[in-house]
């Protein structure tokens, strides 16, 4: 099984990256794993021109197709996103918006291979799970439009920094045991 673990935060070395690292290390024991960070890609904002609704391609040329190639490579995608004001970070939202050519909301549309599974992990600094649920819902909504089967989720509250992540490592490892093909 090939697994893509995506850091949906623009911070390459923070708490989200630490969770990506734990998940990647755990899954490497039984899978071929790649980890990427949304900040490693140059992704422009959607122009809202809707040309992709008739052409199934975007008029812009940046790194969106490189990320889609990573999605295509993977059998399973694990998206790890922090809560930024009760939703996904803007950089990840820009990527999602730019994936409209691959979304099943219009015809024609480009497609990624079928049969992929998706998992969502959300983290936030505060104690309420409501914000994590909202982040997870955004990821699962995106997966649905790419026809990626939503298979599991994990919400982690009260995560202020990497040290807080380490205190929750057993919970993250347990979540990894649920990731199957």
Short mmCIF file of N, CA and C in Angstrom, two decimals:
data_model
loop_
_atom_site.label_atom_id
_atom_site.label_comp_id
_atom_site.label_asym_id
_atom_site.label_seq_id
_atom_site.Cartn_x
_atom_site.Cartn_y
_atom_site.Cartn_z
N UNK A 1 0.84 -1.17 0.00
CA UNK A 1 0.00 0.00 0.00
C UNK A 1 0.89 1.24 0.00
N UNK A 2 0.52 2.21 -0.82
CA UNK A 2 1.23 3.49 -0.90
C UNK A 2 0.40 4.55 -0.18
N UNK A 3 1.03 5.23 0.76
CA UNK A 3 0.34 6.22 1.59
C UNK A 3 0.99 7.58 1.44
N UNK A 4 0.16 8.58 1.17
CA UNK A 4 0.60 9.96 1.15
C UNK A 4 0.13 10.61 2.45
N UNK A 5 1.07 11.14 3.23
CA UNK A 5 0.73 11.85 4.46
C UNK A 5 1.02 13.32 4.19
N UNK A 6 -0.04 14.13 4.23
CA UNK A 6 0.08 15.53 3.83
C UNK A 6 -0.03 16.47 5.02
N UNK A 7 1.01 17.27 5.21
CA UNK A 7 0.99 18.34 6.19
C UNK A 7 0.25 19.50 5.54
N UNK A 8 -0.96 19.74 5.99
CA UNK A 8 -1.80 20.79 5.41
C UNK A 8 -1.57 22.15 6.04
N UNK A 9 -0.53 22.25 6.87
CA UNK A 9 -0.15 23.50 7.51
C UNK A 9 1.02 24.12 6.74
N UNK A 10 1.10 25.45 6.70
CA UNK A 10 2.26 26.07 6.08
C UNK A 10 3.51 26.00 6.96
N UNK A 11 3.37 25.52 8.18
CA UNK A 11 4.50 25.41 9.11
C UNK A 11 5.13 24.03 8.94
N UNK A 12 6.38 24.02 8.49
CA UNK A 12 7.05 22.76 8.16
C UNK A 12 7.63 22.03 9.36
N UNK A 13 7.70 22.68 10.51
CA UNK A 13 8.36 22.04 11.65
C UNK A 13 7.60 22.21 12.96
N UNK A 14 6.30 22.40 12.90
CA UNK A 14 5.50 22.60 14.10
C UNK A 14 4.79 21.33 14.54
N UNK A 15 3.74 21.51 15.29
CA UNK A 15 2.98 20.39 15.85
C UNK A 15 2.37 19.52 14.74
N UNK A 16 1.84 20.15 13.70
CA UNK A 16 1.26 19.37 12.60
C UNK A 16 2.33 18.51 11.95
N UNK A 17 3.49 19.08 11.71
CA UNK A 17 4.60 18.33 11.11
C UNK A 17 5.01 17.17 12.01
N UNK A 18 4.96 17.38 13.32
CA UNK A 18 5.31 16.31 14.26
C UNK A 18 4.31 15.15 14.15
N UNK A 19 3.04 15.46 14.00
CA UNK A 19 2.02 14.41 13.81
C UNK A 19 2.27 13.68 12.49
N UNK A 20 2.56 14.43 11.44
CA UNK A 20 2.88 13.81 10.15
C UNK A 20 4.06 12.85 10.30
N UNK A 21 5.07 13.28 11.04
CA UNK A 21 6.25 12.45 11.27
C UNK A 21 5.90 11.15 12.00
N UNK A 22 5.10 11.26 13.06
CA UNK A 22 4.70 10.07 13.82
C UNK A 22 3.90 9.11 12.93
N UNK A 23 2.94 9.65 12.19
CA UNK A 23 2.13 8.81 11.30
C UNK A 23 3.00 8.15 10.24
N UNK A 24 3.87 8.93 9.62
CA UNK A 24 4.74 8.39 8.58
C UNK A 24 5.63 7.27 9.12
N UNK A 25 6.26 7.51 10.26
CA UNK A 25 7.12 6.49 10.86
C UNK A 25 6.34 5.23 11.20
N UNK A 26 5.16 5.40 11.73
CA UNK A 26 4.34 4.25 12.11
C UNK A 26 3.94 3.43 10.87
N UNK A 27 3.55 4.12 9.81
CA UNK A 27 3.08 3.42 8.60
C UNK A 27 4.21 2.85 7.76
N UNK A 28 5.43 3.40 7.88
CA UNK A 28 6.56 2.91 7.10
C UNK A 28 6.88 1.45 7.39
N UNK A 29 6.43 0.97 8.53
CA UNK A 29 6.67 -0.42 8.89
C UNK A 29 5.90 -1.38 7.98
N UNK A 30 4.82 -0.89 7.36
CA UNK A 30 4.01 -1.79 6.54
C UNK A 30 3.57 -1.20 5.20
N UNK A 31 4.00 0.02 4.91
CA UNK A 31 3.56 0.69 3.69
C UNK A 31 4.71 1.47 3.06
N UNK A 32 4.54 1.82 1.79
CA UNK A 32 5.41 2.76 1.12
C UNK A 32 4.83 4.14 1.40
N UNK A 33 5.56 5.00 2.10
CA UNK A 33 5.02 6.27 2.59
C UNK A 33 5.79 7.45 2.01
N UNK A 34 5.03 8.47 1.60
CA UNK A 34 5.59 9.78 1.23
C UNK A 34 4.93 10.82 2.11
N UNK A 35 5.71 11.77 2.55
CA UNK A 35 5.18 12.91 3.31
C UNK A 35 5.47 14.18 2.53
N UNK A 36 4.48 15.04 2.44
CA UNK A 36 4.65 16.34 1.78
C UNK A 36 4.03 17.42 2.66
N UNK A 37 4.48 18.64 2.44
CA UNK A 37 3.93 19.80 3.14
C UNK A 37 3.33 20.74 2.11
N UNK A 38 2.15 21.24 2.37
CA UNK A 38 1.48 22.14 1.43
C UNK A 38 2.37 23.34 1.10
N UNK A 39 3.22 23.72 2.04
CA UNK A 39 4.09 24.88 1.83
C UNK A 39 5.24 24.60 0.87
N UNK A 40 5.44 23.33 0.51
CA UNK A 40 6.49 22.99 -0.46
C UNK A 40 6.05 23.24 -1.90
N UNK A 41 4.82 23.66 -2.08
CA UNK A 41 4.26 23.82 -3.42
C UNK A 41 3.81 25.27 -3.64
N UNK A 42 3.96 25.71 -4.88
CA UNK A 42 3.50 27.04 -5.28
C UNK A 42 2.09 26.88 -5.84
N UNK A 43 1.11 27.29 -5.05
CA UNK A 43 -0.28 27.12 -5.44
C UNK A 43 -0.96 28.49 -5.44
N UNK A 44 -1.47 28.87 -6.60
CA UNK A 44 -2.15 30.15 -6.74
C UNK A 44 -3.61 30.02 -6.34
N UNK A 45 -4.22 31.14 -6.04
CA UNK A 45 -5.65 31.13 -5.71
C UNK A 45 -6.49 30.89 -6.95
N UNK A 46 -7.63 30.27 -6.76
CA UNK A 46 -8.60 30.09 -7.85
C UNK A 46 -9.08 31.46 -8.32
N UNK A 47 -9.19 31.63 -9.63
CA UNK A 47 -9.65 32.89 -10.22
C UNK A 47 -11.18 32.94 -10.33
N UNK A 48 -11.83 31.80 -10.12
CA UNK A 48 -13.29 31.77 -10.20
C UNK A 48 -13.82 31.91 -11.61
N UNK A 49 -13.00 31.61 -12.60
CA UNK A 49 -13.43 31.80 -13.99
C UNK A 49 -14.34 30.67 -14.49
N UNK A 50 -14.31 29.55 -13.80
CA UNK A 50 -15.14 28.39 -14.11
C UNK A 50 -14.83 27.73 -15.46
N UNK A 51 -13.71 28.09 -16.08
CA UNK A 51 -13.37 27.45 -17.36
C UNK A 51 -13.16 25.95 -17.17
N UNK A 52 -12.72 25.54 -15.97
CA UNK A 52 -12.51 24.11 -15.72
C UNK A 52 -13.82 23.33 -15.75
N UNK A 53 -14.95 24.02 -15.62
CA UNK A 53 -16.24 23.34 -15.68
C UNK A 53 -16.57 22.85 -17.09
N UNK A 54 -15.90 23.42 -18.08
CA UNK A 54 -16.14 22.97 -19.45
C UNK A 54 -14.93 22.29 -20.07
N UNK A 55 -13.72 22.54 -19.50
CA UNK A 55 -12.51 21.98 -20.09
C UNK A 55 -11.87 20.89 -19.24
N UNK A 56 -12.25 20.79 -17.96
CA UNK A 56 -11.66 19.86 -16.99
C UNK A 56 -10.17 20.14 -16.77
N UNK A 57 -9.75 21.35 -17.06
CA UNK A 57 -8.38 21.78 -16.78
C UNK A 57 -8.42 23.22 -16.26
N UNK A 58 -7.37 23.60 -15.57
CA UNK A 58 -7.27 24.95 -15.04
C UNK A 58 -6.43 25.82 -15.97
N UNK A 59 -6.78 27.08 -16.05
CA UNK A 59 -6.02 28.01 -16.89
C UNK A 59 -4.69 28.38 -16.27
N UNK A 60 -4.55 28.15 -14.96
CA UNK A 60 -3.31 28.49 -14.27
C UNK A 60 -2.31 27.34 -14.32
N UNK A 61 -1.06 27.69 -14.26
CA UNK A 61 -0.01 26.69 -14.29
C UNK A 61 0.91 26.91 -13.08
N UNK A 62 0.73 26.04 -12.10
CA UNK A 62 1.55 26.10 -10.89
C UNK A 62 1.76 24.67 -10.42
N UNK A 63 1.84 24.45 -9.12
CA UNK A 63 2.17 23.12 -8.59
C UNK A 63 0.96 22.25 -8.24
N UNK A 64 -0.24 22.68 -8.54
CA UNK A 64 -1.42 21.87 -8.21
C UNK A 64 -1.31 20.49 -8.85
N UNK A 65 -0.92 20.44 -10.10
CA UNK A 65 -0.81 19.13 -10.77
C UNK A 65 0.27 18.26 -10.13
N UNK A 66 1.32 18.86 -9.59
CA UNK A 66 2.34 18.07 -8.86
C UNK A 66 1.73 17.40 -7.63
N UNK A 67 0.88 18.14 -6.91
CA UNK A 67 0.22 17.55 -5.74
C UNK A 67 -0.76 16.47 -6.19
N UNK A 68 -1.49 16.73 -7.24
CA UNK A 68 -2.42 15.72 -7.77
C UNK A 68 -1.66 14.46 -8.18
N UNK A 69 -0.45 14.61 -8.72
CA UNK A 69 0.36 13.43 -9.06
C UNK A 69 0.68 12.62 -7.80
N UNK A 70 0.90 13.30 -6.68
CA UNK A 70 1.12 12.60 -5.40
C UNK A 70 -0.15 11.86 -4.98
N UNK A 71 -1.30 12.51 -5.14
CA UNK A 71 -2.58 11.85 -4.85
C UNK A 71 -2.75 10.63 -5.76
N UNK A 72 -2.41 10.78 -7.01
CA UNK A 72 -2.54 9.68 -7.96
C UNK A 72 -1.64 8.51 -7.57
N UNK A 73 -0.45 8.81 -7.11
CA UNK A 73 0.50 7.77 -6.70
C UNK A 73 -0.04 6.97 -5.53
N UNK A 74 -0.72 7.61 -4.62
CA UNK A 74 -1.14 7.00 -3.36
C UNK A 74 -2.39 6.14 -3.50
N UNK A 75 -2.42 5.09 -2.69
CA UNK A 75 -3.64 4.30 -2.49
C UNK A 75 -4.46 4.90 -1.36
N UNK A 76 -3.77 5.61 -0.49
CA UNK A 76 -4.38 6.15 0.72
C UNK A 76 -3.77 7.53 0.99
N UNK A 77 -4.63 8.49 1.36
CA UNK A 77 -4.17 9.83 1.68
C UNK A 77 -4.56 10.14 3.12
N UNK A 78 -3.59 10.60 3.90
CA UNK A 78 -3.85 11.05 5.27
C UNK A 78 -3.56 12.55 5.30
N UNK A 79 -4.59 13.34 5.48
CA UNK A 79 -4.44 14.79 5.55
C UNK A 79 -4.43 15.21 7.01
N UNK A 80 -3.38 15.93 7.40
CA UNK A 80 -3.22 16.39 8.78
C UNK A 80 -3.27 17.91 8.76
N UNK A 81 -4.32 18.47 9.39
CA UNK A 81 -4.52 19.92 9.32
C UNK A 81 -4.80 20.52 10.69
N UNK A 82 -4.15 21.65 10.97
CA UNK A 82 -4.48 22.39 12.19
C UNK A 82 -5.72 23.24 11.96
N UNK A 83 -6.31 23.67 13.03
CA UNK A 83 -7.42 24.61 12.94
C UNK A 83 -6.86 26.03 12.89
N UNK A 84 -7.21 26.73 11.83
CA UNK A 84 -6.89 28.15 11.73
C UNK A 84 -8.25 28.87 11.77
N UNK A 85 -8.55 29.49 12.87
CA UNK A 85 -9.83 30.16 13.06
C UNK A 85 -10.99 29.23 12.73
N UNK A 86 -10.93 28.03 13.28
CA UNK A 86 -12.01 27.03 13.21
C UNK A 86 -12.18 26.43 11.81
N UNK A 87 -11.14 26.46 11.00
CA UNK A 87 -11.21 25.80 9.70
C UNK A 87 -9.79 25.47 9.23
N UNK A 88 -9.69 24.90 8.05
CA UNK A 88 -8.40 24.50 7.50
C UNK A 88 -7.56 25.73 7.15
N UNK A 89 -6.24 25.61 7.14
CA UNK A 89 -5.38 26.73 6.76
C UNK A 89 -5.66 27.21 5.33
N UNK A 90 -5.46 28.48 5.10
CA UNK A 90 -5.73 29.07 3.79
C UNK A 90 -4.96 28.43 2.65
N UNK A 91 -3.72 28.02 2.91
CA UNK A 91 -2.90 27.40 1.86
C UNK A 91 -3.54 26.09 1.39
N UNK A 92 -4.07 25.31 2.33
CA UNK A 92 -4.73 24.06 1.98
C UNK A 92 -6.07 24.34 1.30
N UNK A 93 -6.77 25.37 1.74
CA UNK A 93 -8.04 25.75 1.11
C UNK A 93 -7.79 26.19 -0.32
N UNK A 94 -6.72 26.93 -0.56
CA UNK A 94 -6.40 27.34 -1.94
C UNK A 94 -6.17 26.12 -2.82
N UNK A 95 -5.48 25.11 -2.29
CA UNK A 95 -5.28 23.86 -3.04
C UNK A 95 -6.62 23.20 -3.34
N UNK A 96 -7.47 23.09 -2.34
CA UNK A 96 -8.77 22.45 -2.55
C UNK A 96 -9.56 23.19 -3.63
N UNK A 97 -9.59 24.52 -3.55
CA UNK A 97 -10.30 25.31 -4.56
C UNK A 97 -9.76 25.02 -5.95
N UNK A 98 -8.46 24.87 -6.06
CA UNK A 98 -7.83 24.65 -7.37
C UNK A 98 -8.01 23.22 -7.87
N UNK A 99 -8.54 22.33 -7.03
CA UNK A 99 -8.80 20.95 -7.45
C UNK A 99 -10.17 20.80 -8.12
N UNK A 100 -10.84 21.91 -8.37
CA UNK A 100 -12.15 21.84 -9.01
C UNK A 100 -12.12 21.06 -10.33
N UNK A 101 -11.06 21.12 -11.14
CA UNK A 101 -11.07 20.31 -12.37
C UNK A 101 -11.24 18.81 -12.11
N UNK A 102 -10.84 18.33 -10.93
CA UNK A 102 -10.91 16.90 -10.60
C UNK A 102 -12.15 16.54 -9.79
N UNK A 103 -12.96 17.53 -9.46
CA UNK A 103 -14.12 17.29 -8.61
C UNK A 103 -15.34 16.85 -9.43
N UNK A 104 -16.13 16.00 -8.81
CA UNK A 104 -17.29 15.43 -9.49
C UNK A 104 -18.51 16.35 -9.47
N UNK A 105 -18.29 17.63 -9.34
CA UNK A 105 -19.40 18.59 -9.28
C UNK A 105 -19.83 19.09 -10.65
N UNK A 106 -19.14 18.70 -11.69
CA UNK A 106 -19.46 19.17 -13.05
C UNK A 106 -18.96 18.15 -14.06
N UNK A 107 -19.46 18.24 -15.26
CA UNK A 107 -18.99 17.40 -16.37
C UNK A 107 -18.60 18.31 -17.50
N UNK A 108 -17.49 18.06 -18.16
CA UNK A 108 -16.56 16.97 -17.87
C UNK A 108 -15.69 17.34 -16.67
N UNK A 109 -15.08 16.35 -16.07
CA UNK A 109 -14.09 16.61 -15.03
C UNK A 109 -12.96 15.60 -15.14
N UNK A 110 -11.78 16.06 -14.76
CA UNK A 110 -10.62 15.16 -14.72
C UNK A 110 -10.84 14.21 -13.54
N UNK A 111 -10.15 13.09 -13.53
CA UNK A 111 -10.31 12.14 -12.43
C UNK A 111 -8.96 11.64 -11.96
N UNK A 112 -8.93 11.28 -10.70
CA UNK A 112 -7.81 10.51 -10.19
C UNK A 112 -8.31 9.07 -10.11
N UNK A 113 -7.41 8.13 -10.04
CA UNK A 113 -7.79 6.72 -10.00
C UNK A 113 -8.76 6.46 -8.86
N UNK A 114 -9.70 5.60 -9.11
CA UNK A 114 -10.72 5.25 -8.11
C UNK A 114 -10.17 4.26 -7.09
N UNK A 115 -10.90 4.10 -6.00
CA UNK A 115 -10.54 3.13 -4.99
C UNK A 115 -9.61 3.64 -3.91
N UNK A 116 -9.36 4.95 -3.88
CA UNK A 116 -8.47 5.51 -2.87
C UNK A 116 -9.22 5.70 -1.55
N UNK A 117 -8.47 5.58 -0.48
CA UNK A 117 -9.03 5.78 0.86
C UNK A 117 -8.41 7.03 1.46
N UNK A 118 -9.21 7.72 2.26
CA UNK A 118 -8.74 8.95 2.88
C UNK A 118 -8.99 8.97 4.38
N UNK A 119 -8.06 9.55 5.08
CA UNK A 119 -8.14 9.72 6.52
C UNK A 119 -7.87 11.18 6.84
N UNK A 120 -8.51 11.68 7.89
CA UNK A 120 -8.36 13.08 8.27
C UNK A 120 -7.92 13.17 9.73
N UNK A 121 -6.93 14.03 9.96
CA UNK A 121 -6.47 14.31 11.32
C UNK A 121 -6.52 15.82 11.49
N UNK A 122 -7.15 16.26 12.58
CA UNK A 122 -7.23 17.69 12.89
C UNK A 122 -6.66 17.93 14.27
N UNK A 123 -6.04 19.09 14.43
CA UNK A 123 -5.54 19.48 15.73
C UNK A 123 -5.85 20.93 15.97
N UNK A 124 -5.96 21.26 17.27
CA UNK A 124 -6.19 22.65 17.64
C UNK A 124 -5.61 22.90 19.01
N UNK A 125 -5.44 24.17 19.34
CA UNK A 125 -4.85 24.51 20.63
C UNK A 125 -5.86 24.48 21.77
N UNK A 126 -7.12 24.76 21.48
CA UNK A 126 -8.14 24.82 22.52
C UNK A 126 -8.70 23.46 22.92
N UNK A 127 -9.59 23.45 23.91
CA UNK A 127 -10.09 22.19 24.46
C UNK A 127 -11.33 21.62 23.78
N UNK A 128 -12.01 22.36 22.93
CA UNK A 128 -13.27 21.91 22.34
C UNK A 128 -13.06 21.14 21.04
N UNK A 129 -13.73 20.01 20.93
CA UNK A 129 -13.61 19.19 19.72
C UNK A 129 -14.38 19.79 18.54
N UNK A 130 -15.22 20.77 18.77
CA UNK A 130 -16.04 21.34 17.70
C UNK A 130 -15.19 21.83 16.54
N UNK A 131 -14.10 22.52 16.83
CA UNK A 131 -13.24 23.03 15.75
C UNK A 131 -12.57 21.89 15.00
N UNK A 132 -12.12 20.86 15.71
CA UNK A 132 -11.52 19.70 15.03
C UNK A 132 -12.55 19.06 14.09
N UNK A 133 -13.77 18.94 14.57
CA UNK A 133 -14.83 18.35 13.74
C UNK A 133 -15.03 19.16 12.46
N UNK A 134 -14.97 20.47 12.57
CA UNK A 134 -15.15 21.32 11.39
C UNK A 134 -14.01 21.13 10.38
N UNK A 135 -12.79 21.05 10.88
CA UNK A 135 -11.64 20.81 10.00
C UNK A 135 -11.79 19.45 9.31
N UNK A 136 -12.15 18.44 10.09
CA UNK A 136 -12.34 17.09 9.53
C UNK A 136 -13.45 17.10 8.48
N UNK A 137 -14.54 17.80 8.75
CA UNK A 137 -15.63 17.88 7.77
C UNK A 137 -15.16 18.52 6.47
N UNK A 138 -14.32 19.55 6.56
CA UNK A 138 -13.79 20.19 5.34
C UNK A 138 -12.96 19.19 4.53
N UNK A 139 -12.11 18.43 5.21
CA UNK A 139 -11.27 17.44 4.52
C UNK A 139 -12.15 16.35 3.91
N UNK A 140 -13.10 15.85 4.67
CA UNK A 140 -13.97 14.77 4.17
C UNK A 140 -14.84 15.26 3.01
N UNK A 141 -15.28 16.51 3.06
CA UNK A 141 -16.06 17.07 1.94
C UNK A 141 -15.21 17.09 0.67
N UNK A 142 -13.97 17.52 0.82
CA UNK A 142 -13.02 17.53 -0.31
C UNK A 142 -12.81 16.11 -0.84
N UNK A 143 -12.54 15.17 0.06
CA UNK A 143 -12.38 13.78 -0.37
C UNK A 143 -13.59 13.30 -1.15
N UNK A 144 -14.77 13.62 -0.67
CA UNK A 144 -15.99 13.17 -1.34
C UNK A 144 -16.06 13.62 -2.79
N UNK A 145 -15.67 14.86 -3.05
CA UNK A 145 -15.71 15.37 -4.43
C UNK A 145 -14.62 14.79 -5.31
N UNK A 146 -13.57 14.24 -4.71
CA UNK A 146 -12.56 13.53 -5.49
C UNK A 146 -12.86 12.03 -5.54
N UNK A 147 -13.95 11.64 -4.90
CA UNK A 147 -14.39 10.24 -4.81
C UNK A 147 -13.36 9.37 -4.10
N UNK A 148 -12.78 9.96 -3.05
CA UNK A 148 -11.89 9.25 -2.13
C UNK A 148 -12.76 8.82 -0.95
N UNK A 149 -12.74 7.55 -0.64
CA UNK A 149 -13.56 7.03 0.45
C UNK A 149 -13.03 7.49 1.80
N UNK A 150 -13.88 8.12 2.59
CA UNK A 150 -13.50 8.56 3.94
C UNK A 150 -13.55 7.35 4.87
N UNK A 151 -12.42 7.04 5.48
CA UNK A 151 -12.31 5.80 6.26
C UNK A 151 -11.98 6.00 7.73
N UNK A 152 -11.56 7.17 8.14
CA UNK A 152 -11.23 7.36 9.54
C UNK A 152 -10.81 8.79 9.82
N UNK A 153 -10.91 9.14 11.09
CA UNK A 153 -10.57 10.51 11.49
C UNK A 153 -10.07 10.52 12.92
N UNK A 154 -9.29 11.55 13.21
CA UNK A 154 -8.76 11.74 14.55
C UNK A 154 -8.74 13.23 14.84
N UNK A 155 -9.31 13.63 15.95
CA UNK A 155 -9.26 15.01 16.41
C UNK A 155 -8.42 15.09 17.67
N UNK A 156 -7.51 16.04 17.70
CA UNK A 156 -6.61 16.22 18.84
C UNK A 156 -6.72 17.65 19.35
N UNK A 157 -7.27 17.81 20.54
CA UNK A 157 -7.41 19.13 21.15
C UNK A 157 -6.26 19.38 22.12
N UNK A 158 -6.10 20.64 22.49
CA UNK A 158 -5.08 21.08 23.45
C UNK A 158 -3.66 20.75 22.99
N UNK A 159 -3.42 20.95 21.69
CA UNK A 159 -2.09 20.74 21.12
C UNK A 159 -1.50 22.12 20.82
N UNK A 160 -0.63 22.56 21.67
CA UNK A 160 -0.02 23.88 21.53
C UNK A 160 1.32 23.83 20.79
N UNK A 161 2.03 22.69 20.91
CA UNK A 161 3.37 22.59 20.35
C UNK A 161 3.77 21.12 20.19
N UNK A 162 4.98 20.89 19.72
CA UNK A 162 5.47 19.52 19.49
C UNK A 162 5.47 18.68 20.77
N UNK A 163 5.78 19.32 21.87
CA UNK A 163 5.82 18.59 23.13
C UNK A 163 4.45 18.03 23.49
N UNK A 164 3.41 18.80 23.20
CA UNK A 164 2.04 18.33 23.45
C UNK A 164 1.71 17.16 22.53
N UNK A 165 2.23 17.17 21.32
CA UNK A 165 2.02 16.05 20.39
C UNK A 165 2.63 14.78 20.96
N UNK A 166 3.85 14.89 21.50
CA UNK A 166 4.52 13.71 22.05
C UNK A 166 3.72 13.08 23.19
N UNK A 167 3.02 13.89 23.94
CA UNK A 167 2.19 13.38 25.03
C UNK A 167 1.00 12.57 24.49
N UNK A 168 0.66 12.77 23.22
CA UNK A 168 -0.49 12.09 22.60
C UNK A 168 -0.04 11.03 21.59
N UNK A 169 1.23 10.71 21.59
CA UNK A 169 1.79 9.80 20.58
C UNK A 169 1.06 8.45 20.57
N UNK A 170 0.75 7.89 21.71
CA UNK A 170 0.06 6.59 21.74
C UNK A 170 -1.28 6.65 21.04
N UNK A 171 -1.99 7.75 21.20
CA UNK A 171 -3.29 7.94 20.53
C UNK A 171 -3.11 8.00 19.01
N UNK A 172 -2.06 8.65 18.56
CA UNK A 172 -1.78 8.77 17.13
C UNK A 172 -1.37 7.41 16.56
N UNK A 173 -0.54 6.68 17.28
CA UNK A 173 -0.11 5.34 16.84
C UNK A 173 -1.32 4.41 16.76
N UNK A 174 -2.22 4.50 17.72
CA UNK A 174 -3.43 3.68 17.71
C UNK A 174 -4.28 4.00 16.48
N UNK A 175 -4.39 5.28 16.16
CA UNK A 175 -5.11 5.70 14.95
C UNK A 175 -4.46 5.07 13.71
N UNK A 176 -3.15 5.02 13.66
CA UNK A 176 -2.44 4.44 12.51
C UNK A 176 -2.78 2.97 12.31
N UNK A 177 -3.08 2.27 13.38
CA UNK A 177 -3.46 0.86 13.27
C UNK A 177 -4.77 0.69 12.52
N UNK A 178 -5.60 1.72 12.50
CA UNK A 178 -6.88 1.67 11.81
C UNK A 178 -6.75 1.93 10.31
N UNK A 179 -5.58 2.41 9.89
CA UNK A 179 -5.38 2.74 8.47
C UNK A 179 -5.08 1.45 7.71
N UNK A 180 -6.04 1.08 6.88
CA UNK A 180 -5.92 -0.15 6.09
C UNK A 180 -6.32 0.12 4.65
N UNK A 181 -5.97 -0.81 3.80
CA UNK A 181 -6.38 -0.69 2.40
C UNK A 181 -7.50 -1.59 2.08
#
